[in-house]
Coordinates of C-alpha atoms in Angstrom, one line a residue:
M224 CA -84.0 63.2 -4.2
V225 CA -87.1 61.2 -5.1
I226 CA -86.5 57.5 -5.3
V227 CA -88.7 55.9 -7.9
T228 CA -90.2 52.5 -7.2
S229 CA -88.1 49.8 -8.9
I230 CA -88.3 46.0 -9.6
R231 CA -84.9 44.3 -10.1
R232 CA -83.4 40.8 -10.1
E233 CA -81.1 39.7 -7.4
V234 CA -79.5 36.5 -6.2
L235 CA -80.1 35.4 -2.6
T236 CA -77.6 32.9 -1.2
L237 CA -78.6 30.8 1.7
P238 CA -77.5 27.6 3.4
A239 CA -80.0 25.2 1.8
A240 CA -81.0 21.6 1.6
E241 CA -81.7 20.1 -1.8
L242 CA -85.3 19.5 -2.7
G243 CA -84.5 16.2 -4.4
P244 CA -86.9 14.3 -6.7
D245 CA -90.6 14.1 -6.2
N246 CA -92.2 10.8 -5.1
P247 CA -93.2 9.0 -8.3
L248 CA -96.0 7.0 -6.7
P249 CA -99.4 8.5 -7.2
P250 CA -100.8 9.7 -3.8
L251 CA -103.9 7.5 -3.5
R252 CA -104.2 8.6 0.1
L253 CA -103.9 11.9 1.9
L254 CA -100.8 12.5 4.0
H255 CA -101.6 12.6 7.7
E256 CA -103.5 15.8 8.3
V257 CA -104.3 17.2 11.8
H258 CA -106.5 20.1 10.7
H259 CA -110.0 18.6 10.9
I260 CA -112.8 18.3 13.4
E261 CA -115.3 15.6 14.1
D262 CA -118.7 15.8 12.5
R263 CA -120.4 15.8 15.9
D264 CA -118.5 19.0 16.8
R265 CA -120.0 21.0 14.0
D266 CA -123.4 21.3 15.8
E267 CA -121.7 23.7 18.2
L268 CA -120.5 26.1 15.4
P269 CA -122.4 29.0 13.9
R270 CA -124.4 27.9 10.9
E271 CA -122.3 29.6 8.2
M272 CA -119.1 28.2 9.7
A273 CA -120.5 24.7 10.1
R274 CA -121.6 24.8 6.5
Q275 CA -118.2 25.9 5.2
V276 CA -116.3 23.4 7.4
G277 CA -118.3 20.7 5.7
Y278 CA -117.9 22.1 2.2
G279 CA -115.3 20.8 -0.2
P280 CA -112.8 19.2 2.2
L281 CA -109.8 17.8 0.4
R282 CA -110.0 14.1 -0.1
S283 CA -107.1 13.6 -2.4
L284 CA -103.8 15.2 -3.4
L285 CA -104.2 14.1 -7.0
P286 CA -103.0 15.2 -9.5
V287 CA -100.2 16.7 -7.4
R288 CA -97.3 14.5 -6.4
V289 CA -95.7 14.2 -2.9
R290 CA -92.4 16.0 -2.4
D291 CA -90.3 13.9 0.0
G292 CA -86.9 13.7 -1.6
Y293 CA -85.2 16.4 0.4
G294 CA -82.7 15.9 3.2
R295 CA -81.1 17.9 6.0
A296 CA -77.6 18.6 4.6
R297 CA -77.3 22.3 3.9
E298 CA -74.8 24.0 1.6
P299 CA -74.7 27.5 0.2
R300 CA -77.1 27.8 -2.7
E301 CA -78.3 30.6 -4.9
F302 CA -81.9 31.5 -5.3
D303 CA -83.3 33.9 -7.9
A304 CA -85.0 36.8 -6.2
L305 CA -87.0 39.8 -7.3
V306 CA -86.7 43.0 -5.3
I307 CA -89.4 45.7 -5.2
E308 CA -88.1 48.9 -3.6
N309 CA -89.1 52.5 -3.0
G310 CA -87.6 55.1 -0.7
R311 CA -89.3 53.5 2.3
L312 CA -89.5 49.7 1.9
R313 CA -87.7 46.9 0.3
A314 CA -89.5 43.6 -0.4
T315 CA -87.6 40.5 -1.5
V316 CA -89.7 37.9 -3.4
L317 CA -88.6 34.3 -4.3
P318 CA -90.6 33.4 -7.5
G319 CA -89.1 29.9 -7.6
L320 CA -90.4 29.1 -4.1
G321 CA -94.1 29.8 -4.3
G322 CA -93.6 33.5 -4.7
R323 CA -92.6 33.8 -1.0
V324 CA -91.9 37.3 0.3
A325 CA -88.7 36.4 2.1
S326 CA -88.0 39.8 3.6
L327 CA -89.8 43.2 4.1
L328 CA -87.3 45.8 5.2
H329 CA -88.4 49.2 6.5
K330 CA -85.5 51.3 5.2
A331 CA -86.1 54.4 7.3
T332 CA -85.5 52.5 10.6
G333 CA -83.6 49.5 9.3
R334 CA -86.1 47.1 10.8
E335 CA -87.0 43.7 9.3
L336 CA -90.7 43.5 9.6
L337 CA -90.9 39.7 9.1
Y338 CA -89.3 36.6 10.5
R339 CA -86.5 36.1 7.9
N340 CA -85.3 32.5 8.0
P341 CA -81.5 32.4 7.6
V342 CA -81.7 28.9 5.9
F343 CA -83.8 27.1 3.4
Q344 CA -84.8 23.8 5.0
P345 CA -87.7 21.9 3.6
A346 CA -89.9 20.0 6.0
N347 CA -93.1 18.0 5.7
F348 CA -95.7 20.7 6.4
A349 CA -97.2 21.4 3.0
L350 CA -100.2 19.4 1.8
N351 CA -97.9 17.5 -0.5
G352 CA -94.8 17.5 1.7
A353 CA -92.0 20.0 1.2
W354 CA -92.5 23.4 2.8
F355 CA -90.2 25.9 4.5
S356 CA -90.7 28.6 7.2
G357 CA -90.4 32.4 7.2
G358 CA -91.6 35.4 5.3
I359 CA -95.1 35.7 3.7
E360 CA -96.6 32.8 1.8
W361 CA -99.7 32.4 -0.3
N362 CA -101.8 29.4 0.8
T363 CA -104.4 28.5 -1.7
G364 CA -106.2 25.3 -2.7
A365 CA -107.3 23.6 0.5
T366 CA -106.8 23.6 4.3
G367 CA -103.1 23.6 4.9
H368 CA -99.9 24.9 3.4
T369 CA -100.1 25.1 -0.4
T370 CA -98.7 22.4 -2.7
L371 CA -96.9 25.3 -4.4
S372 CA -94.7 26.1 -1.4
C373 CA -91.5 25.0 -3.1
S374 CA -92.7 25.3 -6.7
P375 CA -92.0 28.1 -9.3
L376 CA -94.6 30.7 -10.1
H377 CA -94.9 32.8 -13.3
A378 CA -93.7 36.4 -12.7
A379 CA -93.6 39.5 -14.8
R380 CA -93.6 43.3 -14.8
V381 CA -97.0 45.0 -15.1
P382 CA -98.0 48.7 -15.0
A383 CA -99.3 49.7 -11.5
P384 CA -102.3 51.9 -10.9
D385 CA -100.2 54.9 -9.9
G386 CA -98.2 54.7 -13.2
G387 CA -95.2 52.8 -11.6
E388 CA -94.5 49.1 -11.9
M389 CA -96.1 46.0 -10.3
L390 CA -94.7 42.5 -9.9
R391 CA -97.3 40.0 -10.9
L392 CA -97.1 36.4 -9.7
W393 CA -99.5 33.8 -11.1
E394 CA -100.0 30.1 -11.5
W395 CA -102.6 27.3 -12.0
E396 CA -103.5 25.7 -8.6
R397 CA -104.0 22.1 -9.5
L398 CA -106.0 20.7 -6.5
R399 CA -109.0 22.9 -7.4
D400 CA -108.0 23.7 -11.0
L401 CA -108.1 27.4 -10.4
P402 CA -105.8 30.2 -11.7
F403 CA -104.8 32.9 -9.3
Q404 CA -102.6 36.0 -9.3
V405 CA -100.8 38.2 -6.8
D406 CA -99.9 41.7 -7.8
L407 CA -97.3 43.5 -5.6
W408 CA -96.4 47.1 -5.8
L409 CA -95.1 50.0 -3.7
P410 CA -96.7 53.4 -4.4
Q411 CA -94.1 56.1 -4.4
D412 CA -93.0 57.1 -0.9
S413 CA -95.5 54.7 0.7
D414 CA -94.7 52.8 3.9
F415 CA -97.0 50.0 2.8
L416 CA -96.6 47.2 0.3
Y417 CA -99.8 46.7 -1.6
L418 CA -101.0 43.3 -2.8
G419 CA -103.9 42.8 -5.2
V420 CA -105.1 39.1 -5.2
R421 CA -107.5 37.5 -7.6
I422 CA -108.8 33.9 -7.8
R423 CA -110.8 32.9 -10.9
N424 CA -113.2 30.0 -11.5
P425 CA -113.4 29.5 -15.3
H426 CA -115.5 26.3 -14.9
E427 CA -119.2 25.9 -15.4
R428 CA -119.6 24.5 -11.9
P429 CA -118.9 25.9 -8.4
V430 CA -115.6 25.2 -6.9
P431 CA -114.4 25.3 -3.2
A432 CA -111.9 28.2 -2.8
Y433 CA -109.4 28.7 -0.1
W434 CA -106.9 31.5 0.7
W435 CA -104.7 32.4 3.7
S436 CA -101.8 34.8 3.6
N437 CA -99.4 33.4 6.1
I438 CA -96.9 35.9 7.7
A439 CA -94.0 34.7 9.9
V440 CA -93.0 37.2 12.7
P441 CA -90.5 36.8 15.6
E442 CA -92.3 34.9 18.3
E443 CA -91.7 37.3 21.1
R444 CA -93.9 39.9 19.4
R445 CA -97.3 40.9 20.9
V446 CA -100.1 40.1 18.5
L447 CA -103.3 42.3 18.4
A448 CA -106.4 42.1 16.3
P449 CA -109.9 43.8 16.4
A450 CA -111.6 41.0 18.3
E451 CA -112.7 40.2 21.8
E452 CA -113.1 36.5 21.2
A453 CA -111.4 33.8 19.1
W454 CA -111.9 30.2 17.9
Q455 CA -109.1 28.1 19.4
F456 CA -107.9 24.9 17.6
G457 CA -105.2 22.9 19.4
Y458 CA -104.0 19.4 20.0
E459 CA -107.5 18.3 21.0
R460 CA -108.6 18.9 17.4
R461 CA -111.6 20.8 18.5
L462 CA -112.8 24.3 17.7
R463 CA -113.9 26.2 20.8
K464 CA -114.8 29.8 21.5
V465 CA -112.5 31.5 24.0
P466 CA -111.6 35.1 24.9
A467 CA -109.0 36.5 22.6
P468 CA -105.6 35.5 24.1
S469 CA -103.4 38.0 25.9
C470 CA -99.7 38.2 25.2
A471 CA -99.0 36.7 28.6
E472 CA -101.3 33.7 27.9
V473 CA -99.7 33.1 24.5
Q474 CA -96.3 33.1 26.0
Q475 CA -97.2 30.4 28.5
L476 CA -98.9 28.0 26.1
P477 CA -97.2 24.6 26.5
Y478 CA -98.4 23.2 23.1
A479 CA -99.0 24.5 19.6
A480 CA -102.3 26.2 19.0
D481 CA -104.3 28.2 16.5
Y482 CA -106.4 31.3 17.4
F483 CA -108.8 32.5 14.8
Y484 CA -110.0 35.9 15.8
D485 CA -113.7 36.5 15.6
V486 CA -113.6 39.9 14.0
P487 CA -117.1 41.4 14.2
D488 CA -118.9 42.3 11.0
G489 CA -118.3 45.9 10.0
R490 CA -114.9 46.2 11.8
R491 CA -111.8 46.9 9.8
R492 CA -109.8 43.8 9.0
W493 CA -106.2 44.0 10.4
I494 CA -103.7 42.1 12.6
A495 CA -100.4 43.5 14.1
A496 CA -97.3 42.0 15.6
L497 CA -95.4 44.5 17.8
D498 CA -92.2 44.2 19.8
E499 CA -91.8 45.2 23.5
D500 CA -91.3 48.8 22.4
G501 CA -94.4 48.9 20.3
H502 CA -92.7 48.6 16.9
G503 CA -93.5 46.0 14.3
L504 CA -95.7 44.9 11.4
V505 CA -99.4 45.5 10.6
Q506 CA -101.3 43.7 7.9
T507 CA -104.7 45.0 6.7
S508 CA -107.1 44.3 3.8
T509 CA -110.4 45.1 2.2
D510 CA -113.3 43.4 3.9
L511 CA -113.5 40.3 1.7
L512 CA -110.4 38.9 3.4
R513 CA -112.4 38.2 6.6
G514 CA -110.3 35.9 8.8
R515 CA -107.4 36.7 11.1
K516 CA -105.3 34.1 12.9
L517 CA -102.4 33.6 15.3
F518 CA -100.4 30.4 15.4
V519 CA -97.8 29.6 18.1
W520 CA -95.6 26.6 18.7
G521 CA -95.9 26.7 22.4
K522 CA -93.2 26.5 25.1
G523 CA -93.1 22.7 25.4
P524 CA -90.1 20.6 24.2
G525 CA -91.8 19.5 21.1
G526 CA -92.6 23.1 19.9
R527 CA -89.0 24.1 20.7
R528 CA -87.7 21.2 18.8
W529 CA -89.8 22.1 15.7
Q530 CA -88.5 25.6 15.8
Q531 CA -84.9 24.3 15.8
W532 CA -85.8 21.9 13.0
L533 CA -87.1 24.5 10.6
T534 CA -84.3 27.0 11.0
E535 CA -80.9 27.4 12.6
P536 CA -80.6 26.7 16.4
G537 CA -79.9 29.8 18.3
T538 CA -81.5 32.2 15.8
G539 CA -84.8 32.7 17.6
G540 CA -88.2 31.3 16.9
Y541 CA -91.3 32.6 15.1
S542 CA -95.1 32.8 15.3
E543 CA -97.5 33.2 12.4
I544 CA -100.1 35.8 11.9
Q545 CA -102.5 35.2 9.0
A546 CA -105.4 36.6 7.0
G547 CA -108.0 34.4 5.1
L548 CA -111.2 34.2 3.2
A549 CA -113.1 32.5 6.0
R550 CA -113.2 32.8 9.8
T551 CA -111.1 29.7 10.2
Q552 CA -108.7 27.6 8.1
L553 CA -111.0 24.6 8.4
E554 CA -113.5 26.2 6.0
H555 CA -113.7 26.5 2.2
V556 CA -115.9 29.1 0.5
R557 CA -118.0 28.6 -2.6
L558 CA -116.7 30.2 -5.8
E559 CA -119.6 30.4 -8.3
P560 CA -119.2 29.2 -11.9
E561 CA -117.4 31.6 -14.2
S562 CA -116.8 34.1 -11.4
E563 CA -113.9 35.6 -9.5
V564 CA -113.0 37.1 -6.2
S565 CA -110.4 39.8 -5.5
W566 CA -109.2 41.9 -2.6
L567 CA -106.4 44.2 -1.6
E568 CA -103.9 43.7 1.2
A569 CA -101.3 46.1 2.7
Y570 CA -98.2 45.4 4.8
G571 CA -96.2 48.0 6.6
P572 CA -94.5 49.2 9.8
L573 CA -96.5 50.4 12.8
S574 CA -95.5 51.9 16.1
S575 CA -98.3 51.9 18.7
P576 CA -99.1 51.8 22.4
E577 CA -100.7 48.9 24.1
T578 CA -104.3 48.4 23.1
A579 CA -106.0 47.2 19.9
G580 CA -108.0 50.4 19.8
E581 CA -104.8 52.5 19.8
V582 CA -103.3 50.3 17.1
E583 CA -106.4 50.7 14.9
A584 CA -106.2 54.5 15.4
R585 CA -102.6 54.6 14.4
L586 CA -103.4 52.4 11.4
E587 CA -106.2 54.6 10.3
A588 CA -103.9 57.6 10.5
A589 CA -101.2 55.9 8.5
L590 CA -103.5 54.2 5.9
P591 CA -107.2 55.2 6.1
R592 CA -109.6 52.4 5.4
A593 CA -111.3 54.5 2.7
D594 CA -107.9 54.8 0.9
L595 CA -107.4 51.1 0.9
D596 CA -110.9 50.5 -0.6
A597 CA -110.1 53.2 -3.2
A598 CA -106.7 51.5 -4.0
H599 CA -108.5 48.2 -4.6
A600 CA -111.0 49.9 -6.9
A601 CA -108.1 51.5 -8.8
W602 CA -106.2 48.2 -9.1
K603 CA -109.0 46.1 -10.4
P604 CA -108.9 47.4 -14.0
H605 CA -105.1 46.7 -14.0
A606 CA -105.6 43.1 -13.0
D607 CA -106.4 42.3 -16.6
T608 CA -103.4 44.2 -18.0
E609 CA -101.2 41.8 -20.0
P610 CA -97.8 41.3 -18.4
G611 CA -94.7 42.9 -19.9
E612 CA -91.2 41.6 -19.3
V613 CA -91.3 38.0 -18.0
L614 CA -89.2 37.6 -14.9
A615 CA -89.8 33.9 -14.0
V616 CA -91.6 31.0 -15.4
G617 CA -93.8 28.6 -13.6
S618 CA -95.3 25.2 -14.7
G619 CA -96.9 24.2 -18.0
W620 CA -100.1 22.9 -16.4
G621 CA -102.0 26.1 -16.9
A622 CA -101.1 26.3 -20.5
L623 CA -102.4 22.7 -21.0
E624 CA -105.7 23.6 -19.3
V625 CA -106.1 26.8 -21.3
R626 CA -105.4 25.0 -24.5
R627 CA -107.9 22.2 -23.7
A628 CA -110.8 24.6 -22.9
D629 CA -109.8 27.6 -25.0
W630 CA -110.2 29.9 -21.9
K631 CA -109.5 33.6 -22.1
L632 CA -107.8 34.7 -18.9
P633 CA -106.7 38.4 -19.3
G634 CA -103.8 39.3 -17.2
T635 CA -102.5 35.8 -16.6
P636 CA -101.3 34.3 -19.8
F637 CA -100.4 30.6 -19.7
D638 CA -98.2 30.5 -22.8
E639 CA -97.8 27.3 -24.8
S640 CA -94.0 27.8 -24.6
T641 CA -94.3 26.7 -20.9
L642 CA -95.5 23.2 -22.0
G643 CA -92.9 20.6 -21.1
E644 CA -92.1 16.9 -20.8
A645 CA -94.7 16.4 -18.0
Q646 CA -97.5 17.8 -20.2
E647 CA -96.5 16.2 -23.5
P648 CA -98.4 12.9 -23.2
W649 CA -101.6 14.7 -22.1
L650 CA -101.2 17.1 -25.0
Q651 CA -101.0 14.1 -27.3
L652 CA -104.1 12.7 -25.7
L653 CA -105.9 16.0 -26.3
R654 CA -104.7 16.2 -29.9
T655 CA -105.1 12.5 -31.0
G656 CA -107.4 10.8 -28.5
S657 CA -104.7 8.3 -27.7
F658 CA -102.3 8.3 -24.7
P659 CA -98.8 7.4 -25.9
E660 CA -96.9 4.4 -24.6
P661 CA -93.4 5.3 -23.4
R662 CA -90.5 4.7 -25.7
R663 CA -88.4 3.2 -22.9
V664 CA -89.2 1.6 -19.6
R665 CA -89.4 4.2 -16.8
P666 CA -91.7 5.1 -13.8
P667 CA -95.1 6.5 -15.0
G668 CA -95.5 10.2 -15.2
E669 CA -98.2 12.3 -13.4
T670 CA -101.9 11.5 -13.8
L671 CA -104.5 14.1 -14.5
V672 CA -107.7 13.3 -12.7
A673 CA -110.2 16.1 -13.5
P674 CA -113.5 14.8 -15.1
H675 CA -112.6 16.1 -18.6
W676 CA -109.3 14.2 -18.6
R677 CA -110.9 11.1 -17.1
D678 CA -113.5 11.2 -19.9
M679 CA -110.7 11.3 -22.5
L680 CA -108.9 8.4 -20.9
E681 CA -112.1 6.3 -20.9
T682 CA -112.6 6.8 -24.7
A683 CA -108.9 6.3 -25.6
P684 CA -107.5 3.0 -26.8
A685 CA -107.1 0.7 -23.8
T686 CA -103.4 0.4 -23.6
P687 CA -101.7 -0.7 -20.3
L688 CA -100.5 2.8 -19.5
T689 CA -103.9 4.3 -20.4
E690 CA -105.6 1.9 -18.1
Y691 CA -103.1 2.7 -15.3
H692 CA -103.9 6.4 -15.5
L693 CA -107.6 5.8 -15.9
G694 CA -107.6 3.7 -12.7
V695 CA -105.9 6.5 -10.8
A696 CA -108.4 9.0 -12.1
Q697 CA -111.3 6.7 -11.2
W698 CA -109.9 6.2 -7.7
H699 CA -109.7 10.0 -7.3
A700 CA -113.4 10.2 -8.4
G701 CA -114.4 7.7 -5.7
D702 CA -115.1 4.8 -8.1
R703 CA -112.7 2.4 -6.4
A704 CA -114.2 -0.8 -7.8
Q705 CA -113.8 0.5 -11.3
A706 CA -110.3 1.6 -10.6
V707 CA -109.4 -1.8 -9.5
R708 CA -110.9 -3.3 -12.6
S709 CA -108.9 -0.9 -14.8
W710 CA -105.6 -1.8 -13.0
E711 CA -106.4 -5.5 -13.2
R712 CA -107.1 -5.3 -17.0
A713 CA -103.8 -3.5 -17.5
L714 CA -101.9 -6.3 -15.7
E715 CA -102.6 -8.7 -18.5
L716 CA -100.6 -6.8 -21.1
A717 CA -98.4 -4.4 -19.2
P718 CA -94.6 -4.6 -19.7
S719 CA -94.2 -2.9 -16.3
L720 CA -96.2 -4.5 -13.5
W721 CA -95.0 -2.8 -10.4
P722 CA -97.0 0.5 -10.8
L723 CA -100.2 -1.5 -11.2
L724 CA -99.5 -3.9 -8.3
R725 CA -98.7 -1.0 -6.0
C726 CA -102.0 0.6 -6.8
L727 CA -103.8 -2.7 -6.2
A728 CA -102.0 -3.1 -2.9
V729 CA -103.2 0.3 -1.7
A730 CA -106.7 -0.7 -2.7
D731 CA -106.4 -3.9 -0.7
Q732 CA -105.2 -2.0 2.3
E733 CA -108.1 0.4 2.1
S734 CA -110.6 -2.5 1.9
G735 CA -108.9 -4.3 4.9
N736 CA -107.2 -7.1 3.0
H737 CA -103.8 -6.6 4.5
E738 CA -102.4 -10.1 3.6
R739 CA -103.1 -9.7 -0.1
A740 CA -101.8 -6.1 0.1
A741 CA -98.5 -7.5 1.5
D742 CA -98.4 -10.1 -1.3
R743 CA -98.9 -7.4 -4.0
Y744 CA -96.3 -5.1 -2.4
A745 CA -93.8 -7.9 -2.4
D746 CA -94.5 -8.8 -6.0
A747 CA -94.4 -5.1 -7.0
F748 CA -91.0 -4.6 -5.4
D749 CA -89.6 -7.7 -7.0
D750 CA -90.8 -6.5 -10.4
L751 CA -89.3 -3.0 -9.8
C752 CA -85.9 -4.5 -8.9
H753 CA -86.0 -6.6 -12.0
E754 CA -87.0 -3.7 -14.2
R755 CA -84.9 -0.8 -12.9
R756 CA -82.3 0.1 -15.5
D757 CA -79.8 2.2 -13.6
G758 CA -79.2 4.3 -10.5
G759 CA -80.7 7.4 -11.9
E760 CA -82.8 9.8 -9.9
R761 CA -86.2 8.5 -11.1
W762 CA -85.4 4.8 -10.4
T763 CA -83.8 5.6 -7.0
A764 CA -86.8 7.6 -5.9
A765 CA -89.2 4.9 -7.1
T766 CA -87.2 2.2 -5.3
A767 CA -87.1 4.2 -2.1
A768 CA -90.9 5.1 -2.2
L769 CA -92.1 1.6 -3.0
G770 CA -89.6 -0.1 -0.7
R771 CA -90.8 2.0 2.2
E772 CA -94.4 1.2 1.6
A773 CA -93.6 -2.5 1.1
I774 CA -91.7 -2.9 4.3
E775 CA -94.4 -1.2 6.3
A776 CA -97.1 -3.4 4.7
L777 CA -95.1 -6.6 5.3
L778 CA -94.3 -5.7 8.9
A779 CA -98.0 -5.0 9.5
V780 CA -98.8 -8.7 8.8
R781 CA -95.6 -9.9 10.7
R782 CA -93.7 -11.1 7.6
T783 CA -90.4 -9.9 8.8
A784 CA -88.2 -12.1 6.6
Q785 CA -89.8 -10.6 3.5
A786 CA -89.5 -7.1 4.9
R787 CA -85.8 -7.7 5.5
G788 CA -85.5 -8.9 1.9
V789 CA -86.9 -5.6 0.7
W790 CA -84.6 -3.7 3.0
E791 CA -81.5 -5.5 1.6
R792 CA -82.4 -4.5 -2.0
L793 CA -82.7 -0.8 -1.3
H794 CA -79.9 1.4 -2.6
P795 CA -77.2 1.8 0.1
A796 CA -77.6 5.6 0.1
T797 CA -81.3 5.2 0.6
R798 CA -80.7 3.0 3.7
E799 CA -78.6 5.8 5.2
R800 CA -81.4 8.3 5.0
G801 CA -83.0 9.2 8.4
R802 CA -86.5 7.9 7.4
F803 CA -85.0 4.5 6.6
R804 CA -82.9 4.4 9.7
L805 CA -86.1 4.7 11.6
I806 CA -87.7 2.0 9.5
E807 CA -84.6 -0.2 10.2
A808 CA -85.0 0.3 13.9
G809 CA -88.6 -0.9 13.6
L810 CA -87.5 -3.8 11.5
L811 CA -84.9 -4.8 14.0
L812 CA -87.5 -4.7 16.8
A813 CA -89.9 -6.9 14.8
E814 CA -87.0 -9.4 14.4
G815 CA -86.5 -9.4 18.2
R816 CA -83.2 -7.5 18.1
R817 CA -84.2 -4.8 20.6
E818 CA -80.7 -3.8 21.6
E819 CA -79.6 -3.4 17.9
A820 CA -82.7 -1.2 17.4
L821 CA -81.7 0.9 20.3
D822 CA -78.2 1.2 18.8
V823 CA -79.8 2.9 15.7
F824 CA -81.2 5.6 18.1
R825 CA -77.9 5.9 19.9
A826 CA -76.0 6.4 16.6
G827 CA -78.4 9.2 15.8
F828 CA -80.6 9.9 12.8
E829 CA -82.8 12.8 11.4
V830 CA -86.0 11.9 9.7
A831 CA -86.1 14.8 7.2
D832 CA -89.7 14.3 6.1
L833 CA -91.2 14.0 9.6
R834 CA -94.8 15.2 9.5
E835 CA -96.2 17.9 11.7
G836 CA -98.1 16.1 14.5
A837 CA -96.4 12.7 13.7
E838 CA -95.3 10.7 16.7
A839 CA -93.7 7.7 15.0
I840 CA -90.3 8.3 16.7
S841 CA -91.7 8.6 20.2
R842 CA -94.0 5.6 19.7
L843 CA -91.2 3.3 18.6
W844 CA -88.9 4.6 21.4
S845 CA -91.6 3.7 24.0
R846 CA -91.7 0.2 22.6
L847 CA -87.9 -0.1 22.9
T848 CA -87.3 1.3 26.4
D849 CA -88.9 3.0 29.4
E850 CA -86.2 5.7 29.4
P851 CA -87.2 9.3 28.7
L852 CA -87.3 10.2 25.0
P853 CA -84.1 12.1 24.1
A854 CA -84.8 15.8 23.5
H855 CA -83.5 15.7 19.9
Y856 CA -86.2 13.1 19.0
D857 CA -89.0 14.9 20.8
F858 CA -91.4 16.4 18.2
R859 CA -94.6 15.7 20.2
M860 CA -97.3 18.4 19.6
R861 CA -99.6 17.2 22.4
P862 CA -99.2 15.9 26.0
P863 CA -97.9 12.3 26.3
G864 CA -100.9 10.0 26.3
A865 CA -103.3 12.6 25.0

């Protein structure tokens, strides 16, 4: 019996933590990011790599907001899933979580080809915070895990090149203002899942582009790629050329490391992860997707702790194999004005002996390179096919941009029906030239910062909320002095002072005026406490976010009594969160109450939004005691003292 390829809806139930509300404070600074190298180190890189490392680095998360409202308490939760299946493979996609491929099952053998996370546990790994491990994710925008990691994408059925059905995922990536799409299909009786990917630049200017397909696989697998050398990036934050690592070397690494395989020009692009019997997953692509990477957590206690943190203890760890547009993830490529790039990827099972040459021979027999190129050529005309049945809905930001510029984007419609509350004031600015003042007092909404929106704000009537958003857009553009002037002008008439005072406090910190920053933070928190109307989600999130920044600013200038005053006015539930238990321990130490600070550690806490590479817990512990750091607090990604 021939089993026809199908796409159907399912519900996936997992133990899951709630995402919680986004942080309502505009991210005027980047979150701590470990993936960069010093300028002086670029001289040692090949010319093209050095140029792309220096091209378009991310300097702001705006207009995206930080997602830090999640916790660690997990309960069964249902997730909408879309399943693509033929007689050989079954792929499970989560459109509400960045289009993640959560599972790729080879039905003939019953083997799961990916690392399938048994839980949904957000952690602070995405560029804007919330991210989760497992499956295949689509990292676009800038170096790091995409801001769309835990966000919904648009999804629909589309005719496939072979006459069957494709699942199309698409969204508007806001860091670079670029639309992208991922088309997934399973040719009849194929052992390979095909993915056609396209990124478009509708602007009249070049834009930095970034893409890495990130595939989680069980960590005990042997990883092979067609390269003799690799660029290693580890805790030293330096890129250095090394021999491609052997499986034995990888298994002995004490700390996390990235290996970017230096695949020679002309070689087929692929990477494989095989178990001890030679069975596993191979990923291959057309030549445009140049880079291949291996990430490992290392065998040290910090790496082991992170593995437990991101999944269920006792379920086994994972590594990542990846494929990207450049040789390394520290690079961005130039996407020319009004142009696009596209490529085809394929994922499937492979059984092979030991060497990379033997793997490549088996891959060529299973899926010839010429057939992959032909499949890409056959798919490209279908990339513009208008979607059929809508299966999931993403954000309204693409619809707003398409309406503003009257862009035609065949194949990826951003329908006006997706416009919502977040887009409404910007739609009114576009229609009338005025930014609406809110009907009731509440935390400000998101700020759009692209040059065209900044221009509209500059010509709009200078109401307090308009000046607030204009200041944020000017700050994003690098005009910090003008941003400060906009915020100061708004203070004269604004009914709500705390959002402006907080922005001015960040500006003071960035200019080195920490005493005035502390003053403004204290005033901002006083104003927020006076203004907040209820215990609703928005006000609770605003109080927690501003309170955290205010306490840290006040402690930095040794104003512990004022910091304690902020702490006491936080909501009781906020004070019980792990991040705030850590802040409490630091506050107690600043007050000279060392033993009480140690009691906070002894009672136990979990900082849900602990950042990759962050060492806040270990640093505070070392100030409290000379005792070894307890294992459940050890998230260190580099040797002590490094």
